[in-house]
PDB file of C-alpha atoms in Angstrom:
ATOM      1  CA  UNK A   1      11.619 -19.026  12.079  1.00 76.00           C
ATOM      2  CA  UNK A   2       9.672 -18.545   8.923  1.00 83.00           C
ATOM      3  CA  UNK A   3       7.369 -15.657   8.263  1.00 85.00           C
ATOM      4  CA  UNK A   4       3.780 -16.811   7.970  1.00 83.00           C
ATOM      5  CA  UNK A   5       5.394 -20.221   8.497  1.00 82.00           C
ATOM      6  CA  UNK A   6       6.766 -20.232   4.870  1.00 87.00           C
ATOM      7  CA  UNK A   7       9.344 -17.523   4.116  1.00 85.00           C
ATOM      8  CA  UNK A   8      12.730 -18.028   5.542  1.00 85.00           C
ATOM      9  CA  UNK A   9      14.818 -15.025   6.706  1.00 84.00           C
ATOM     10  CA  UNK A  10      18.172 -16.958   6.269  1.00 83.00           C
ATOM     11  CA  UNK A  11      19.042 -16.192   2.722  1.00 82.00           C
ATOM     12  CA  UNK A  12      17.907 -12.601   2.858  1.00 84.00           C
ATOM     13  CA  UNK A  13      20.613 -10.088   2.581  1.00 84.00           C
ATOM     14  CA  UNK A  14      20.765  -6.244   2.591  1.00 84.00           C
ATOM     15  CA  UNK A  15      22.712  -5.114  -0.377  1.00 83.00           C
ATOM     16  CA  UNK A  16      23.056  -1.561   0.714  1.00 82.00           C
ATOM     17  CA  UNK A  17      25.796  -1.049   3.265  1.00 84.00           C
ATOM     18  CA  UNK A  18      23.760   2.233   4.618  1.00 83.00           C
ATOM     19  CA  UNK A  19      20.757   0.687   5.156  1.00 85.00           C
ATOM     20  CA  UNK A  20      21.947  -2.757   6.882  1.00 82.00           C
ATOM     21  CA  UNK A  21      21.305  -1.494  10.581  1.00 83.00           C
ATOM     22  CA  UNK A  22      17.857  -0.109   9.435  1.00 84.00           C
ATOM     23  CA  UNK A  23      16.136  -2.845   7.582  1.00 84.00           C
ATOM     24  CA  UNK A  24      15.511  -5.507  10.374  1.00 81.00           C
ATOM     25  CA  UNK A  25      15.773  -8.836   8.798  1.00 80.00           C
ATOM     26  CA  UNK A  26      18.405 -10.410  11.022  1.00 81.00           C
ATOM     27  CA  UNK A  27      17.551 -13.662  12.824  1.00 77.00           C
ATOM     28  CA  UNK A  28      17.040 -11.664  15.873  1.00 78.00           C
ATOM     29  CA  UNK A  29      14.110  -9.807  14.489  1.00 79.00           C
ATOM     30  CA  UNK A  30      12.764 -12.770  12.551  1.00 80.00           C
ATOM     31  CA  UNK A  31       9.102 -13.193  13.424  1.00 83.00           C
ATOM     32  CA  UNK A  32       6.196 -15.614  12.494  1.00 86.00           C
ATOM     33  CA  UNK A  33       3.744 -12.823  12.041  1.00 86.00           C
ATOM     34  CA  UNK A  34       4.248  -9.069  11.543  1.00 84.00           C
ATOM     35  CA  UNK A  35       2.434  -8.244  14.772  1.00 86.00           C
ATOM     36  CA  UNK A  36       4.831  -8.029  17.829  1.00 86.00           C
ATOM     37  CA  UNK A  37       3.085  -5.376  19.667  1.00 83.00           C
ATOM     38  CA  UNK A  38       6.358  -3.805  20.489  1.00 81.00           C
ATOM     39  CA  UNK A  39       6.707  -0.038  21.621  1.00 87.00           C
ATOM     40  CA  UNK A  40       8.714   0.947  18.599  1.00 86.00           C
ATOM     41  CA  UNK A  41       7.772   4.702  18.765  1.00 86.00           C
ATOM     42  CA  UNK A  42       8.762   5.111  22.428  1.00 88.00           C
ATOM     43  CA  UNK A  43      12.348   6.129  21.628  1.00 88.00           C
ATOM     44  CA  UNK A  44      14.180   7.734  18.765  1.00 87.00           C
ATOM     45  CA  UNK A  45      15.568   4.810  16.175  1.00 85.00           C
ATOM     46  CA  UNK A  46      13.761   2.182  18.143  1.00 86.00           C
ATOM     47  CA  UNK A  47      11.633   1.700  15.107  1.00 86.00           C
ATOM     48  CA  UNK A  48      14.860   0.669  13.141  1.00 86.00           C
ATOM     49  CA  UNK A  49      14.682  -2.564  15.507  1.00 86.00           C
ATOM     50  CA  UNK A  50      11.046  -3.361  14.293  1.00 87.00           C
ATOM     51  CA  UNK A  51      10.846  -6.314  11.783  1.00 86.00           C
ATOM     52  CA  UNK A  52      10.575  -5.052   8.365  1.00 87.00           C
ATOM     53  CA  UNK A  53       7.328  -6.809   7.359  1.00 87.00           C
ATOM     54  CA  UNK A  54       5.770  -5.165  10.495  1.00 88.00           C
ATOM     55  CA  UNK A  55       6.890  -1.700   9.259  1.00 87.00           C
ATOM     56  CA  UNK A  56       5.219  -2.573   6.055  1.00 87.00           C
ATOM     57  CA  UNK A  57       1.821  -3.746   7.762  1.00 89.00           C
ATOM     58  CA  UNK A  58       1.767  -0.657  10.037  1.00 87.00           C
ATOM     59  CA  UNK A  59       2.377   1.526   7.043  1.00 88.00           C
ATOM     60  CA  UNK A  60      -0.878  -0.042   5.397  1.00 88.00           C
ATOM     61  CA  UNK A  61      -3.223   0.952   7.960  1.00 89.00           C
ATOM     62  CA  UNK A  62      -3.655   4.369   6.822  1.00 83.00           C
ATOM     63  CA  UNK A  63      -6.453   6.595   5.750  1.00 84.00           C
ATOM     64  CA  UNK A  64      -8.897   6.858   8.830  1.00 84.00           C
ATOM     65  CA  UNK A  65     -11.354   3.956   7.875  1.00 86.00           C
ATOM     66  CA  UNK A  66      -8.217   1.518   8.185  1.00 85.00           C
ATOM     67  CA  UNK A  67      -6.581   2.818  11.466  1.00 86.00           C
ATOM     68  CA  UNK A  68      -5.635   0.378  13.783  1.00 85.00           C
ATOM     69  CA  UNK A  69      -6.693  -2.606  11.602  1.00 88.00           C
ATOM     70  CA  UNK A  70      -3.512  -4.557  11.998  1.00 88.00           C
ATOM     71  CA  UNK A  71      -5.000  -7.874  11.423  1.00 89.00           C
ATOM     72  CA  UNK A  72      -6.354  -6.720   8.049  1.00 90.00           C
ATOM     73  CA  UNK A  73      -2.940  -5.063   7.255  1.00 90.00           C
ATOM     74  CA  UNK A  74      -1.251  -8.531   8.076  1.00 89.00           C
ATOM     75  CA  UNK A  75      -3.578 -10.398   5.931  1.00 90.00           C
ATOM     76  CA  UNK A  76      -2.839  -8.083   3.007  1.00 90.00           C
ATOM     77  CA  UNK A  77       0.926  -8.563   3.528  1.00 90.00           C
ATOM     78  CA  UNK A  78       0.320 -12.441   3.767  1.00 90.00           C
ATOM     79  CA  UNK A  79      -1.336 -12.430   0.423  1.00 91.00           C
ATOM     80  CA  UNK A  80       1.095  -9.960  -1.131  1.00 91.00           C
ATOM     81  CA  UNK A  81       4.075 -12.291  -0.365  1.00 89.00           C
ATOM     82  CA  UNK A  82       2.059 -15.122  -1.846  1.00 91.00           C
ATOM     83  CA  UNK A  83       1.594 -13.279  -4.999  1.00 92.00           C
ATOM     84  CA  UNK A  84       5.289 -12.071  -5.088  1.00 91.00           C
ATOM     85  CA  UNK A  85       6.294 -15.494  -4.734  1.00 90.00           C
ATOM     86  CA  UNK A  86       4.104 -17.053  -7.512  1.00 91.00           C
ATOM     87  CA  UNK A  87       5.183 -14.287  -9.953  1.00 90.00           C
ATOM     88  CA  UNK A  88       8.797 -14.145  -9.242  1.00 86.00           C
ATOM     89  CA  UNK A  89       9.633 -17.689  -7.614  1.00 87.00           C
ATOM     90  CA  UNK A  90      11.869 -15.942  -5.103  1.00 87.00           C
ATOM     91  CA  UNK A  91      11.803 -15.196  -1.485  1.00 87.00           C
ATOM     92  CA  UNK A  92       9.357 -12.304  -1.054  1.00 88.00           C
ATOM     93  CA  UNK A  93      11.199 -10.842   2.025  1.00 88.00           C
ATOM     94  CA  UNK A  94      14.180 -10.401  -0.425  1.00 89.00           C
ATOM     95  CA  UNK A  95      11.907  -8.624  -3.013  1.00 89.00           C
ATOM     96  CA  UNK A  96      10.677  -6.387  -0.073  1.00 89.00           C
ATOM     97  CA  UNK A  97      14.205  -5.536   1.038  1.00 89.00           C
ATOM     98  CA  UNK A  98      15.334  -4.703  -2.519  1.00 89.00           C
ATOM     99  CA  UNK A  99      12.348  -2.621  -3.109  1.00 90.00           C
ATOM    100  CA  UNK A 100      12.955  -0.644   0.039  1.00 88.00           C
ATOM    101  CA  UNK A 101      16.534  -0.067  -1.067  1.00 88.00           C
ATOM    102  CA  UNK A 102      15.702   0.963  -4.322  1.00 88.00           C
ATOM    103  CA  UNK A 103      12.788   3.311  -3.636  1.00 88.00           C
ATOM    104  CA  UNK A 104      14.332   5.407  -0.773  1.00 86.00           C
ATOM    105  CA  UNK A 105      15.574   8.738  -2.349  1.00 87.00           C
ATOM    106  CA  UNK A 106      19.211   9.460  -1.496  1.00 88.00           C
ATOM    107  CA  UNK A 107      18.751  13.199  -1.891  1.00 87.00           C
ATOM    108  CA  UNK A 108      15.923  15.632  -0.908  1.00 87.00           C
ATOM    109  CA  UNK A 109      15.295  19.309  -1.263  1.00 86.00           C
ATOM    110  CA  UNK A 110      14.511  21.132   2.131  1.00 84.00           C
ATOM    111  CA  UNK A 111      13.112  24.532   2.290  1.00 83.00           C
ATOM    112  CA  UNK A 112      15.207  27.193   3.706  1.00 81.00           C
ATOM    113  CA  UNK A 113      13.243  30.392   4.275  1.00 79.00           C
ATOM    114  CA  UNK A 114      15.009  33.645   5.305  1.00 75.00           C
ATOM    115  CA  UNK A 115      12.909  36.848   5.417  1.00 71.00           C
ATOM    116  CA  UNK A 116      10.096  35.528   3.171  1.00 74.00           C
ATOM    117  CA  UNK A 117      12.388  34.388   0.368  1.00 77.00           C
ATOM    118  CA  UNK A 118      11.841  30.580   0.206  1.00 79.00           C
ATOM    119  CA  UNK A 119      14.623  28.624  -1.572  1.00 81.00           C
ATOM    120  CA  UNK A 120      15.020  24.883  -1.810  1.00 82.00           C
ATOM    121  CA  UNK A 121      18.417  23.494  -0.659  1.00 83.00           C
ATOM    122  CA  UNK A 122      19.696  19.864  -1.516  1.00 85.00           C
ATOM    123  CA  UNK A 123      20.302  17.761   1.296  1.00 84.00           C
ATOM    124  CA  UNK A 124      21.345  14.011   1.796  1.00 88.00           C
ATOM    125  CA  UNK A 125      18.812  11.829   3.338  1.00 86.00           C
ATOM    126  CA  UNK A 126      19.525   9.758   6.590  1.00 88.00           C
ATOM    127  CA  UNK A 127      19.258   6.007   6.169  1.00 87.00           C
ATOM    128  CA  UNK A 128      16.468   5.687   8.556  1.00 89.00           C
ATOM    129  CA  UNK A 129      14.419   8.336   6.772  1.00 89.00           C
ATOM    130  CA  UNK A 130      15.270   6.318   3.260  1.00 89.00           C
ATOM    131  CA  UNK A 131      13.744   3.303   4.717  1.00 90.00           C
ATOM    132  CA  UNK A 132      10.817   5.118   6.167  1.00 90.00           C
ATOM    133  CA  UNK A 133      10.181   7.176   3.060  1.00 90.00           C
ATOM    134  CA  UNK A 134      10.667   4.005   0.868  1.00 90.00           C
ATOM    135  CA  UNK A 135       7.949   2.257   2.805  1.00 90.00           C
ATOM    136  CA  UNK A 136       5.661   5.194   2.718  1.00 90.00           C
ATOM    137  CA  UNK A 137       5.964   5.522  -1.040  1.00 90.00           C
ATOM    138  CA  UNK A 138       5.429   1.803  -1.668  1.00 89.00           C
ATOM    139  CA  UNK A 139       2.207   1.547   0.256  1.00 89.00           C
ATOM    140  CA  UNK A 140       1.030   5.053  -0.995  1.00 89.00           C
ATOM    141  CA  UNK A 141       1.506   3.687  -4.650  1.00 88.00           C
ATOM    142  CA  UNK A 142      -0.109   0.506  -3.883  1.00 90.00           C
ATOM    143  CA  UNK A 143      -3.090   2.174  -2.181  1.00 88.00           C
ATOM    144  CA  UNK A 144      -3.579   4.674  -5.078  1.00 88.00           C
ATOM    145  CA  UNK A 145      -3.518   1.694  -7.438  1.00 88.00           C
ATOM    146  CA  UNK A 146      -6.176  -0.238  -5.654  1.00 89.00           C
ATOM    147  CA  UNK A 147      -8.428   2.654  -5.013  1.00 88.00           C
ATOM    148  CA  UNK A 148     -11.630   2.425  -7.169  1.00 89.00           C
ATOM    149  CA  UNK A 149     -10.185  -0.556  -8.995  1.00 88.00           C
ATOM    150  CA  UNK A 150     -11.150  -4.130  -9.427  1.00 91.00           C
ATOM    151  CA  UNK A 151      -7.453  -5.052  -8.372  1.00 88.00           C
ATOM    152  CA  UNK A 152      -7.070  -5.998  -4.881  1.00 90.00           C
ATOM    153  CA  UNK A 153      -4.629  -4.368  -2.440  1.00 89.00           C
ATOM    154  CA  UNK A 154      -2.433  -7.354  -2.300  1.00 89.00           C
ATOM    155  CA  UNK A 155      -2.251  -7.524  -5.934  1.00 91.00           C
ATOM    156  CA  UNK A 156      -1.190  -3.797  -6.381  1.00 91.00           C
ATOM    157  CA  UNK A 157       1.280  -3.965  -3.334  1.00 90.00           C
ATOM    158  CA  UNK A 158       2.770  -7.118  -4.950  1.00 91.00           C
ATOM    159  CA  UNK A 159       3.287  -5.190  -8.464  1.00 89.00           C
ATOM    160  CA  UNK A 160       4.528  -2.310  -6.721  1.00 88.00           C
ATOM    161  CA  UNK A 161       7.202  -4.327  -4.712  1.00 89.00           C
ATOM    162  CA  UNK A 162       8.220  -6.219  -7.727  1.00 90.00           C
ATOM    163  CA  UNK A 163       8.507  -3.234  -9.860  1.00 89.00           C
ATOM    164  CA  UNK A 164      10.390  -1.415  -7.155  1.00 89.00           C
ATOM    165  CA  UNK A 165      12.765  -4.305  -6.475  1.00 88.00           C
ATOM    166  CA  UNK A 166      13.564  -4.285 -10.299  1.00 87.00           C
ATOM    167  CA  UNK A 167      13.985  -0.547 -10.287  1.00 82.00           C
ATOM    168  CA  UNK A 168      11.543  -0.131 -13.220  1.00 81.00           C
ATOM    169  CA  UNK A 169       9.884   3.085 -13.462  1.00 82.00           C
ATOM    170  CA  UNK A 170       6.183   1.913 -13.561  1.00 84.00           C
ATOM    171  CA  UNK A 171       6.371   1.768  -9.963  1.00 86.00           C
ATOM    172  CA  UNK A 172       4.938   4.658  -8.126  1.00 88.00           C
ATOM    173  CA  UNK A 173       7.746   4.584  -5.606  1.00 89.00           C
ATOM    174  CA  UNK A 174      10.540   4.541  -8.058  1.00 90.00           C
ATOM    175  CA  UNK A 175       8.878   7.376 -10.007  1.00 89.00           C
ATOM    176  CA  UNK A 176       8.520   9.571  -6.782  1.00 89.00           C
ATOM    177  CA  UNK A 177      11.981   8.859  -5.947  1.00 89.00           C
ATOM    178  CA  UNK A 178      13.391   9.961  -9.297  1.00 90.00           C
ATOM    179  CA  UNK A 179      11.323  13.000  -8.963  1.00 90.00           C
ATOM    180  CA  UNK A 180      12.361  14.021  -5.703  1.00 89.00           C
ATOM    181  CA  UNK A 181      16.141  13.374  -6.609  1.00 89.00           C
ATOM    182  CA  UNK A 182      15.538  15.386  -9.653  1.00 89.00           C
ATOM    183  CA  UNK A 183      14.402  18.307  -7.815  1.00 88.00           C
ATOM    184  CA  UNK A 184      17.148  18.084  -5.331  1.00 88.00           C
ATOM    185  CA  UNK A 185      19.718  17.899  -8.244  1.00 88.00           C
ATOM    186  CA  UNK A 186      18.142  21.102  -9.545  1.00 87.00           C
ATOM    187  CA  UNK A 187      18.577  22.794  -6.215  1.00 83.00           C
ATOM    188  CA  UNK A 188      22.088  21.744  -5.321  1.00 79.00           C
TER     189      UNK A 188
END
């Protein structure tokens, strides 16, 4: 089973132990197209079973005018993976997994309000939320980069994923993650 008929799932590994169960790239979740029409929101943690490329596609259809246009989102994902493969010569699914591992914040600050005094308290982030937030940060960064710009969304998304997988700080997701973790560190 190869994604879009060309990217194989066999050599993809999740290098972060905590996220192994939450990033679905096992042969069981391998799909040809990230469009399974599964009911992943019906129950808590069901979305951890959703193929990771599909989570990316779903996260791309945001901002009113794009809602529900999953075929558009799938086309974007497909082009993005092509571009990533051209730029890095590696398996784009692996790049996506690395980017998600690198851009999920490990520590966050939550608001603890008591009697009108709001303080922030540092908390650890659960693995599922790390995956969710990483996908969200990546797509948001790509969306902001592509907006009012001649670069297409697949190009921006490919750049974002490659930079995030490298952990370089000109990726929006990595910048945000560092910022979130910095705030959390200050509020320990």
